[in-house]
PDB file of C-alpha atoms in Angstrom:
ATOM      1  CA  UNK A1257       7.513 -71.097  72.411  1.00  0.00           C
ATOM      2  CA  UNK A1258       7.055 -74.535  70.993  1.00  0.00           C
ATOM      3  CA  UNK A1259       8.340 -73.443  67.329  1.00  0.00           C
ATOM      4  CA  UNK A1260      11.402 -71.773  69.620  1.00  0.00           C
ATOM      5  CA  UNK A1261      12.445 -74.721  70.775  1.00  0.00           C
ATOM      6  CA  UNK A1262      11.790 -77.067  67.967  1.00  0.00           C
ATOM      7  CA  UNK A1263      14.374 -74.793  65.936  1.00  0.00           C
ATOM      8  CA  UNK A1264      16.514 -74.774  68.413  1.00  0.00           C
ATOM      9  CA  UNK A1265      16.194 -78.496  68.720  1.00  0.00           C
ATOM     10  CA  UNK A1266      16.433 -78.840  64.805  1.00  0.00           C
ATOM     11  CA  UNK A1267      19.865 -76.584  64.579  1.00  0.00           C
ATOM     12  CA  UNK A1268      21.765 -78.754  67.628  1.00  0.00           C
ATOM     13  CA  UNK A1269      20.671 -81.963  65.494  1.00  0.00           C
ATOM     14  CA  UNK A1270      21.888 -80.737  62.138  1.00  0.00           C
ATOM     15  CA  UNK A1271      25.313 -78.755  64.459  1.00  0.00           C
ATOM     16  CA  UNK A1272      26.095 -82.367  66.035  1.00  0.00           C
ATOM     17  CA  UNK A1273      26.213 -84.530  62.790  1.00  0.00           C
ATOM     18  CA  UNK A1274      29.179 -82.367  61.487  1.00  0.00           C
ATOM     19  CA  UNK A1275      31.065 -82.372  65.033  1.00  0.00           C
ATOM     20  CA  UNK A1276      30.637 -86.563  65.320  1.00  0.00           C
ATOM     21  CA  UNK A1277      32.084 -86.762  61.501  1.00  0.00           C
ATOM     22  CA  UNK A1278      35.092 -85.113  62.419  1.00  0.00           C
ATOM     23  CA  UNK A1279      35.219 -86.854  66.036  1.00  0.00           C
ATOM     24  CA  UNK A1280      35.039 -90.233  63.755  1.00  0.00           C
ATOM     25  CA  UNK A1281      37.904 -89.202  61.743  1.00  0.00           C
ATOM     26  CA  UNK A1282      39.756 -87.950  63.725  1.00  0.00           C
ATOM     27  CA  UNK A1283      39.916 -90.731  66.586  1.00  0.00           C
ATOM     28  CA  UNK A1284      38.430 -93.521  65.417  1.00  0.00           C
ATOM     29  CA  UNK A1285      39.908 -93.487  61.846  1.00  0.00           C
ATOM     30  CA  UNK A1286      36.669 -94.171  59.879  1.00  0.00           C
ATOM     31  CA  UNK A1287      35.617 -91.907  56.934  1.00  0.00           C
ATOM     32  CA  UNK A1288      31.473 -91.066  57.110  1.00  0.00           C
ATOM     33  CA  UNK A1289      30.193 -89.804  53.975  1.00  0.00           C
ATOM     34  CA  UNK A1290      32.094 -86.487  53.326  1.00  0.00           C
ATOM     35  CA  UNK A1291      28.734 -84.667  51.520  1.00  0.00           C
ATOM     36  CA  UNK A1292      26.414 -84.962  55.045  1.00  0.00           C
ATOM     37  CA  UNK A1293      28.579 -81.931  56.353  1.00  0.00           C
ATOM     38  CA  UNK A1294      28.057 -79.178  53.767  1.00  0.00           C
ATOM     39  CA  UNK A1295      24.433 -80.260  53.399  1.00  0.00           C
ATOM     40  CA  UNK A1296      23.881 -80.129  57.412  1.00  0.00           C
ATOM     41  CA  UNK A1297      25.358 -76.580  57.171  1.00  0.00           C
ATOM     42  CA  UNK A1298      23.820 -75.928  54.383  1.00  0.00           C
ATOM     43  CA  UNK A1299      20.442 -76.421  56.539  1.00  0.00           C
ATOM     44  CA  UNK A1300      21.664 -74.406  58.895  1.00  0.00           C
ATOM     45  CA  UNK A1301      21.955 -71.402  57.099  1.00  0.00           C
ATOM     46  CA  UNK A1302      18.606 -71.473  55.194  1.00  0.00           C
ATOM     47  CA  UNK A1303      16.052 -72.864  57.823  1.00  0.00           C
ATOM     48  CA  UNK A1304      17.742 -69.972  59.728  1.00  0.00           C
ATOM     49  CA  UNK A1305      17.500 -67.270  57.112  1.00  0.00           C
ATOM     50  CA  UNK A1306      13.901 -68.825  56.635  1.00  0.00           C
ATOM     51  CA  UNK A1307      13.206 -68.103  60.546  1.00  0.00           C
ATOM     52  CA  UNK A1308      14.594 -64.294  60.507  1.00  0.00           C
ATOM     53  CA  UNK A1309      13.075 -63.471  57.102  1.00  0.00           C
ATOM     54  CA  UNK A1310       9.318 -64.421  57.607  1.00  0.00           C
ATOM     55  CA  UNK A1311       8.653 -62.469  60.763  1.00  0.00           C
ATOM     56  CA  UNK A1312      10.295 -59.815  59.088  1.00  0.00           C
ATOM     57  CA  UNK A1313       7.905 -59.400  56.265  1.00  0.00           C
ATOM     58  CA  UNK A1314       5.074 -59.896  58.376  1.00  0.00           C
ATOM     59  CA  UNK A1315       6.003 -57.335  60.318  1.00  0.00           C
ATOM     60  CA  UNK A1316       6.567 -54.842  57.327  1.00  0.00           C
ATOM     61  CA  UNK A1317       3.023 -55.896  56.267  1.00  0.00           C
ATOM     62  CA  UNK A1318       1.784 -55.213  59.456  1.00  0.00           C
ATOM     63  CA  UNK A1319       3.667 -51.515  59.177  1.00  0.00           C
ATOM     64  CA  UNK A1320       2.714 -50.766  55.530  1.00  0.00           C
ATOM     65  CA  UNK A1321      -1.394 -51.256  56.499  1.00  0.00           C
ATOM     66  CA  UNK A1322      -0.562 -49.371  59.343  1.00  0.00           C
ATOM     67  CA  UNK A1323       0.618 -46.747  57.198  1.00  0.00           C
ATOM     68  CA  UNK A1324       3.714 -45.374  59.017  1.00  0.00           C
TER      69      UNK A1324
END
């Protein structure tokens, strides 16, 4: 439950950064580093793809000593 919410936590951090950039530019006029947002979405995709991926080989561990 804890890790649940920690990623949750982690991927509304790293989804905000990207939205305040383009709030900056947009109304404010002010640049902020153009290479944060790729790199934020970057994160995004791979701690994600890390979260699906390592339950799933667990569970075809679990399944292969199982022997189904």
């Amino acid at each position: 439950m804890i890790l649940a919410l920690s990623y949750i936590g982690l991927v509304l951090v790293l989804g905000v950064r990207p939205f305040y950039v383009h709030l900056n530019k947009k109304f404010l006029f002010r640049s902020i580093g153009g290479l944060e947002v790729p790199v934020c979405y970057a994160l995004i995709f791979f701690l994600t793809r890390a979260i699906a991926h390592i339950p799933l080989r667990l569970r075809i561990r679990s399944l292969n000593a199982r022997d189904f």
